[in-house]
Coordinates of C-alpha atoms in Angstrom, one line a residue:
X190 CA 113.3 58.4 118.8
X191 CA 115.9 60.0 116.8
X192 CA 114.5 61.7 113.4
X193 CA 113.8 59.6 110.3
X194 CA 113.6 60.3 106.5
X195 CA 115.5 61.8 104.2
X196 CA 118.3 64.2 105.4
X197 CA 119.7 67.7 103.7
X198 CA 122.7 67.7 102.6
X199 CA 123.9 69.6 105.7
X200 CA 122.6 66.8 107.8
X201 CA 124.0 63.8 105.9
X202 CA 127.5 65.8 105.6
X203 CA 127.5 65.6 109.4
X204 CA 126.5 61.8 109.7
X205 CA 129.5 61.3 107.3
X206 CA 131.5 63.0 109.3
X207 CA 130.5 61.3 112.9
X208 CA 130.8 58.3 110.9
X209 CA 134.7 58.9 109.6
X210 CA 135.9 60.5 113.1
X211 CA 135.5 57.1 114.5
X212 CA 132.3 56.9 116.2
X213 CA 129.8 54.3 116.1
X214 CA 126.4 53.8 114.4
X215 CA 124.7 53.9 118.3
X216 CA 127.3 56.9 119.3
X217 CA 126.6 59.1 116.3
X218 CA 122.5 58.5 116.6
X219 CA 123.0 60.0 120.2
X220 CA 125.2 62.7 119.0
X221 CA 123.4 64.0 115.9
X222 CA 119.7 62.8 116.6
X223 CA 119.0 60.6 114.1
X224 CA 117.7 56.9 114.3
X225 CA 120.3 54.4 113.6
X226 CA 118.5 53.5 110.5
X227 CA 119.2 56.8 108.7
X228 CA 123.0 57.0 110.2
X229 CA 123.5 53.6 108.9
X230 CA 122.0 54.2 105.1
X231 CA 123.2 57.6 104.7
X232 CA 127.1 56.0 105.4
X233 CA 126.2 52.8 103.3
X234 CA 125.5 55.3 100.7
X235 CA 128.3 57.5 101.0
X236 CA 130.3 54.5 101.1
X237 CA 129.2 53.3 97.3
X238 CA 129.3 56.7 95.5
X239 CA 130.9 58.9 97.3
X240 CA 128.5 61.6 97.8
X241 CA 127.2 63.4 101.1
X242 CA 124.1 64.7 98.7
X243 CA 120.6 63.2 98.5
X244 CA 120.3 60.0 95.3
X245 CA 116.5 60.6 96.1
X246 CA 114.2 62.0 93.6
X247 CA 112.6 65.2 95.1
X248 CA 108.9 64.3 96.7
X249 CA 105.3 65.9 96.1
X250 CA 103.4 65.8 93.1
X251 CA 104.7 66.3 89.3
X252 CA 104.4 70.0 88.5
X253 CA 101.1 69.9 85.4
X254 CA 102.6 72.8 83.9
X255 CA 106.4 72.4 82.6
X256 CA 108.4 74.8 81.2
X257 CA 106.9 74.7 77.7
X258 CA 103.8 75.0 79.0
X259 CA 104.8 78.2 81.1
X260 CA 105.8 79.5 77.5
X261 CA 102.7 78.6 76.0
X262 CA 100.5 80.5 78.8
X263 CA 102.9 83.6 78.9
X264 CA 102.2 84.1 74.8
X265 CA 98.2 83.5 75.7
X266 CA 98.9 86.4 77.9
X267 CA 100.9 88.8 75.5
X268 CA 97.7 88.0 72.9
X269 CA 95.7 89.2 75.8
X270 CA 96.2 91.1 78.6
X271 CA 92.7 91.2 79.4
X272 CA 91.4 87.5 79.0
X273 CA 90.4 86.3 82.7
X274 CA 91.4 83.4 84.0
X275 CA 88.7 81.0 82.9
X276 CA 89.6 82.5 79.0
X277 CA 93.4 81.7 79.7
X278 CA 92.5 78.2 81.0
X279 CA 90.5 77.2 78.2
X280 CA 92.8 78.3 75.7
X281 CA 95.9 76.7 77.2
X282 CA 93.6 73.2 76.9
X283 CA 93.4 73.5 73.0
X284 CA 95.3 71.1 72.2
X285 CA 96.7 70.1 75.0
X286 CA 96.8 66.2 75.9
X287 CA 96.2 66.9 79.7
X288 CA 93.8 69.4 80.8
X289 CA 94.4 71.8 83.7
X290 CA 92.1 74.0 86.2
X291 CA 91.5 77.6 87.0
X292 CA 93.5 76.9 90.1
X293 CA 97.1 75.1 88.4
X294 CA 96.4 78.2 85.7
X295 CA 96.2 80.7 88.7
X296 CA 99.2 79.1 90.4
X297 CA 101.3 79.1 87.6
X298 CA 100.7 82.5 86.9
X299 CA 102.0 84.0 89.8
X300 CA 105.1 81.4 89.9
X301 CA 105.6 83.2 86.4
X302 CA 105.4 86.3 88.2
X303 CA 102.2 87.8 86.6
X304 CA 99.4 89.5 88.9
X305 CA 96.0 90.7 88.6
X306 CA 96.3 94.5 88.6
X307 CA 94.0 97.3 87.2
X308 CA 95.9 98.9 84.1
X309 CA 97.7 102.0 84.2
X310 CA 94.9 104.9 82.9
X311 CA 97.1 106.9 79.9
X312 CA 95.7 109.4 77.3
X313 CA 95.5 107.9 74.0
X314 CA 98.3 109.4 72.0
X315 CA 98.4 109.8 68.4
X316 CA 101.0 109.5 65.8
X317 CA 100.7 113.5 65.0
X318 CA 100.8 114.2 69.0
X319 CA 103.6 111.5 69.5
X320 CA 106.2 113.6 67.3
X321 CA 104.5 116.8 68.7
X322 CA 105.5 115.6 72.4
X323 CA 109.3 114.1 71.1
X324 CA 109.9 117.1 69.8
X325 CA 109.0 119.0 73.0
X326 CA 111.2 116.8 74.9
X327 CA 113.7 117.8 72.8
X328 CA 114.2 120.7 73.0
X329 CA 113.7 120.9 77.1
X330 CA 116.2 117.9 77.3
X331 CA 118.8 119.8 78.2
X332 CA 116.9 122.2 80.4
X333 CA 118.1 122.0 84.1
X334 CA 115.8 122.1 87.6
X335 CA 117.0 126.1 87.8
X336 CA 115.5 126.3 84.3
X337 CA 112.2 124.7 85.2
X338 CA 112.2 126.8 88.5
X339 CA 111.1 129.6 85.8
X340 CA 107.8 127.8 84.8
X341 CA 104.0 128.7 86.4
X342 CA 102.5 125.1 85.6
X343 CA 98.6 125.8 85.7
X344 CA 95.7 123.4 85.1
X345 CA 91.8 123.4 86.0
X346 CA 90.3 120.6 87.7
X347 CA 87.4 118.7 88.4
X348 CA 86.0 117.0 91.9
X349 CA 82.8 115.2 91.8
X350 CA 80.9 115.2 95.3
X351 CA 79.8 111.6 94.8
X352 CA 82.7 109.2 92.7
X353 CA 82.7 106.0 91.9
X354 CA 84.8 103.3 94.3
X355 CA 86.2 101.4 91.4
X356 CA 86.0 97.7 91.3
X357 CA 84.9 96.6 94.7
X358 CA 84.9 92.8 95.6
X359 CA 83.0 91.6 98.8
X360 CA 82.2 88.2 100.5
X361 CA 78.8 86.9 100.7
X362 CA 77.0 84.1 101.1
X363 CA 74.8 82.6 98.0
X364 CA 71.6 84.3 99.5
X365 CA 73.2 87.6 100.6
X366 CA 73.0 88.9 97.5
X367 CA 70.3 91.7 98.0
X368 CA 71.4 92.8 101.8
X369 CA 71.9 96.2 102.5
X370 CA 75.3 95.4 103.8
X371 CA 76.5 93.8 100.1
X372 CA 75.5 96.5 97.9
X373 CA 77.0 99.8 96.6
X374 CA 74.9 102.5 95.6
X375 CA 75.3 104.5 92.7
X376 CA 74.3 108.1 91.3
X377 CA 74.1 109.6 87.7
X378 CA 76.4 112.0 87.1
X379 CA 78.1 112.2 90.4
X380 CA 75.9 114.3 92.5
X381 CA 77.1 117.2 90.7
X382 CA 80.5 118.7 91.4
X383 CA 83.3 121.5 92.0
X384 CA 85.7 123.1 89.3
X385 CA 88.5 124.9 90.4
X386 CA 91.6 126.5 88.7
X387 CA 95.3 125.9 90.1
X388 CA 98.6 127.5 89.2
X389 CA 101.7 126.8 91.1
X390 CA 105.6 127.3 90.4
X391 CA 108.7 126.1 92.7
X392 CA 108.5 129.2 94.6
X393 CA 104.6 128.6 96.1
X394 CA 101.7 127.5 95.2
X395 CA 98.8 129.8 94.0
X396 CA 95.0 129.8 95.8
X397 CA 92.8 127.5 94.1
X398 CA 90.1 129.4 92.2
X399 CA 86.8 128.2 92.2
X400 CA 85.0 128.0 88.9
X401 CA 81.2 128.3 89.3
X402 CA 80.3 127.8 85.8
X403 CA 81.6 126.7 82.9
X404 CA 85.2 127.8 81.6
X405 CA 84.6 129.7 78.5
X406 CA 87.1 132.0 76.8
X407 CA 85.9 135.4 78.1
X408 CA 85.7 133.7 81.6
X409 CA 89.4 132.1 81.4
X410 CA 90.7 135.6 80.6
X411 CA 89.3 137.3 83.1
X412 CA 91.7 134.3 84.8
X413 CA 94.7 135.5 82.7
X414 CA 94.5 138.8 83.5
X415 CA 93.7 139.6 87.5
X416 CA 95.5 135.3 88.4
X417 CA 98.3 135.1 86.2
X418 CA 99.6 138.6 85.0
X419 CA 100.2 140.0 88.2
X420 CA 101.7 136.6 89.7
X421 CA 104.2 136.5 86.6
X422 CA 105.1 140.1 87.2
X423 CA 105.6 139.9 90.5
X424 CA 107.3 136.4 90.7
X425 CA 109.7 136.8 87.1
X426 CA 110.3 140.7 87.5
X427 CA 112.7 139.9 84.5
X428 CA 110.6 139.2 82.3
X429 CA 112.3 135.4 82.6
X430 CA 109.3 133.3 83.7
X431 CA 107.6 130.7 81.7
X432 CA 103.6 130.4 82.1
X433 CA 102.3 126.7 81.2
X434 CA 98.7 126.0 80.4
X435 CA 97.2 123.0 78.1
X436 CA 95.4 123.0 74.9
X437 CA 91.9 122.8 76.0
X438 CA 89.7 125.1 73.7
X439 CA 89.4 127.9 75.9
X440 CA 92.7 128.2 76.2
X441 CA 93.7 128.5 72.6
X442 CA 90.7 130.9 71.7
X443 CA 91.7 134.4 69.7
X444 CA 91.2 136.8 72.6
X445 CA 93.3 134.7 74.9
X446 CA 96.2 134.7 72.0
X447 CA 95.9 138.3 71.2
X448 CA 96.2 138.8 75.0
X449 CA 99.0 136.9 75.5
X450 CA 101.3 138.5 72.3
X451 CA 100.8 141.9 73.9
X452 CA 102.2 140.9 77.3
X453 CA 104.8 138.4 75.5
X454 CA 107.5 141.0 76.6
X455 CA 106.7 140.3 80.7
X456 CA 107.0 137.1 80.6
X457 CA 106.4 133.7 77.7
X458 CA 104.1 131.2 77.3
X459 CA 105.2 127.6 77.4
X460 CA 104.6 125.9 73.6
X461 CA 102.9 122.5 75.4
X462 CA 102.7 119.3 73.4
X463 CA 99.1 118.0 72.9
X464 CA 98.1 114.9 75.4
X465 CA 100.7 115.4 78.1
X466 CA 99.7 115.3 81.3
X467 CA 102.3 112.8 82.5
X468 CA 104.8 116.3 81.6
X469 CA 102.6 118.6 83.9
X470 CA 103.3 118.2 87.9
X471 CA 99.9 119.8 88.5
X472 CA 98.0 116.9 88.0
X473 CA 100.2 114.8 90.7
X474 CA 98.8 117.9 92.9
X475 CA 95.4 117.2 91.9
X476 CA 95.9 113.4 92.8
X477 CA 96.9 114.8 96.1
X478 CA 93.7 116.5 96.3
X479 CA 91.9 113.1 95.5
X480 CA 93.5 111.2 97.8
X481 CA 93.1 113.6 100.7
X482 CA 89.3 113.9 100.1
X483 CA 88.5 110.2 99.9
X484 CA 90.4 110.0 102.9
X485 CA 88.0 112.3 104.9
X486 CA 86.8 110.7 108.3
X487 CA 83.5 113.2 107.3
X488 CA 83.2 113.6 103.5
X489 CA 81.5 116.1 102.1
X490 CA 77.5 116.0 101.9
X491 CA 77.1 119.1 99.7
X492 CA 79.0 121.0 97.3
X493 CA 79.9 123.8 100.0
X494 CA 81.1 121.2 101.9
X495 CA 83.3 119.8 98.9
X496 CA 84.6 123.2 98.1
X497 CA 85.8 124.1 101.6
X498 CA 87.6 120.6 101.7
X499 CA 89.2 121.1 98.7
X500 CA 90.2 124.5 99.1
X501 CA 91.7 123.3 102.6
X502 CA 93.5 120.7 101.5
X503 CA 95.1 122.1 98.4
X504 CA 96.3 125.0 100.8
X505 CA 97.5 122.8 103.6
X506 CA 100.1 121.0 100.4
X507 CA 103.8 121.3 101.6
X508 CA 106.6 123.0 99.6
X509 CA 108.2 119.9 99.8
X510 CA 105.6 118.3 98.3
X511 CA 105.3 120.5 95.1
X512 CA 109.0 121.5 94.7
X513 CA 109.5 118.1 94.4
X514 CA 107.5 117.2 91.1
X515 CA 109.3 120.2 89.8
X516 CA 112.5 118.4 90.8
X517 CA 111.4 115.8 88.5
X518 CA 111.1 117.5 84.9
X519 CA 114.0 116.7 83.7
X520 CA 113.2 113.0 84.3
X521 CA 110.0 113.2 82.7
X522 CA 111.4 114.8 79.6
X523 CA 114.0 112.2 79.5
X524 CA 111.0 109.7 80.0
X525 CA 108.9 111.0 77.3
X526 CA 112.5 110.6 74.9
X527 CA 113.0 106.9 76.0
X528 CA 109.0 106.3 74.9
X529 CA 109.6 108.2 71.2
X530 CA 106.6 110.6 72.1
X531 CA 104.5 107.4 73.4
X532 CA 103.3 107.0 76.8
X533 CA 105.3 107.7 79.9
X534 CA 104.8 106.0 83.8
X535 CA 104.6 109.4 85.1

């Protein structure tokens, strides 16, 4: 039995055709496939108006929410990025002659194009910090990848033993909920941790140095002076290189400024803008870090452990890897000017 219903357009254009070379309703079903039903209302109606395209109105059931609806649901969404899908539901029913479910919310959504996703974690950035960071971009903006070749980006880091997973979803059934297999433990404080300080440039990248207490001034130049002096000397013998470091507390202390003026004729210290880590590649090295340890067939039970990983990974880092994100300075800076100072995707 040849095929039934309605035809594309494709279809019905070749019916028509069959039709107008001269062959008959019987001949053309053989030809094409079709029943003689559909080859003989498909001519009929191509016959009265003309047209090779379907007259039929399209099948399935009426779409609940129409294109004003879609409007209304993508400004309940701009009022809240956070308000779950039951919230958007109910609010899109205020008011609203028919009611919808979770489900025709949910579908329309993502035929709007909108997805569940975790927001992207930015420092909060204040107005005073916002023209503090346009202004650095500023006056790098015209700064080259030779010119950022002169820059020691530095940073201190820290790696928990025990992290948190995130949001984790599971199935289960309704009394599964206590089984070993669908819980996730936690622990205060992470199990304690490892603190390490980095420095790399575009020409390598520095040992870590392990912290085993807390980073106070006197301790951070100690850092200064045996880490950093001699790498600057050694790696800018012309007195050309550029030493970064942020404005944590330690960093800014008096003895670490004093220090700093009376070298300031080997080599200069980056002026960094408050609240920029998106502008330091560092911290895409200490994602690396991250990534690599959670990735661990064996992870770390101790914090011996944890320190050897880390110090293994950050060694085994390519120069690929970290000459790249210097690569990409002058596309942060331009970045940073396209945001006015704000936040950045980097």
């Amino acid at each position: 039995m040849g095929k039934k219903g309605d035809l594309s357009n494709f279809e019905r254009g070749m019916v028509v055709g069959a039709r107008r070379a001269g062959l008959s309703i019987s001949q053309s079903a053989q030809l094409l496939g079709f029943s003689h039903t559909t080859i003989s209302r498909v001519y009929k109606e191509w016959c009265a108006k003309g047209k090779t395209s379907s007259m039929r109105q399209s099948c399935g059931r009426k779409c609940l929410v129409d294109a004003r609806g879609q409007r209304r649901m993508g400004r309940l969404i701009q009022a809240d990025r956070r308000a779950t899908l039951t919230e958007i539901t109910t609010r899109y029913n205020r008011g609203m002659q028919q009611s919808i479910w979770e489900a025709t919310t949910r579908t329309t959504l993502r035929r709007m194009g909108y997805n569940s996703r975790r927001p992207h974690r930015v420092p909060l950035i204040s107005t005073t910090n916002r023209k503090k960071r346009l202004q650095f971009a500023r006056a790098h903006q015209n700064w080259t990848v030779e010119d950022w070749k002169n820059v020691a980006w530095s940073d201190e880091s820290r790696f928990l033993l025990r992290h948190s997973n995130g949001r984790v979803i599971i199935w289960r059934k309704q009394n599964e909920n206590m089984d070993p297999s669908c819980l996730v433990t936690t622990v205060q404080a992470g199990g304690g941790g490892v603190m390490v300080w980095g420095m790399f440039s575009w020409h390598t990248l520095v040992p870590l140095l392990p912290i085993g207490h807390r980073l106070n001034a006197t301790a951070y130049l100690s850092i200064v002076s045996d880490h950093v002096h001699p790498f600057m000397t050694t790696m800018y013998p012309s007195s050309d290189g550029y030493f970064q470091q942020d404005n944590a507390p330690c960093h800014k202390a008096r003895i670490i400024s004093n220090w700093f003026l009376e070298h300031d004729n080997e080599f200069t210290v980056l002026k960094w803008p408050p609240q920029s880590p998106d502008l330091n590649p560092i911290e895409h090295l200490w994602d690396v870090v991250e990534r690599e340890l959670r990735a661990l067939d064996v992870h770390p039970t101790n914090l011996h452990q944890l320190q050897d990983a880390i110090l293994s990974i950050w060694a085994n880092i390519s120069k690929e890897c970290f000459q790249h994100l210097v690569e990409s300075m002058p596309r942060r800076i331009k970045a940073v000017l396209k945001a006015k100072g704000g936040q950045t995707p980097y």
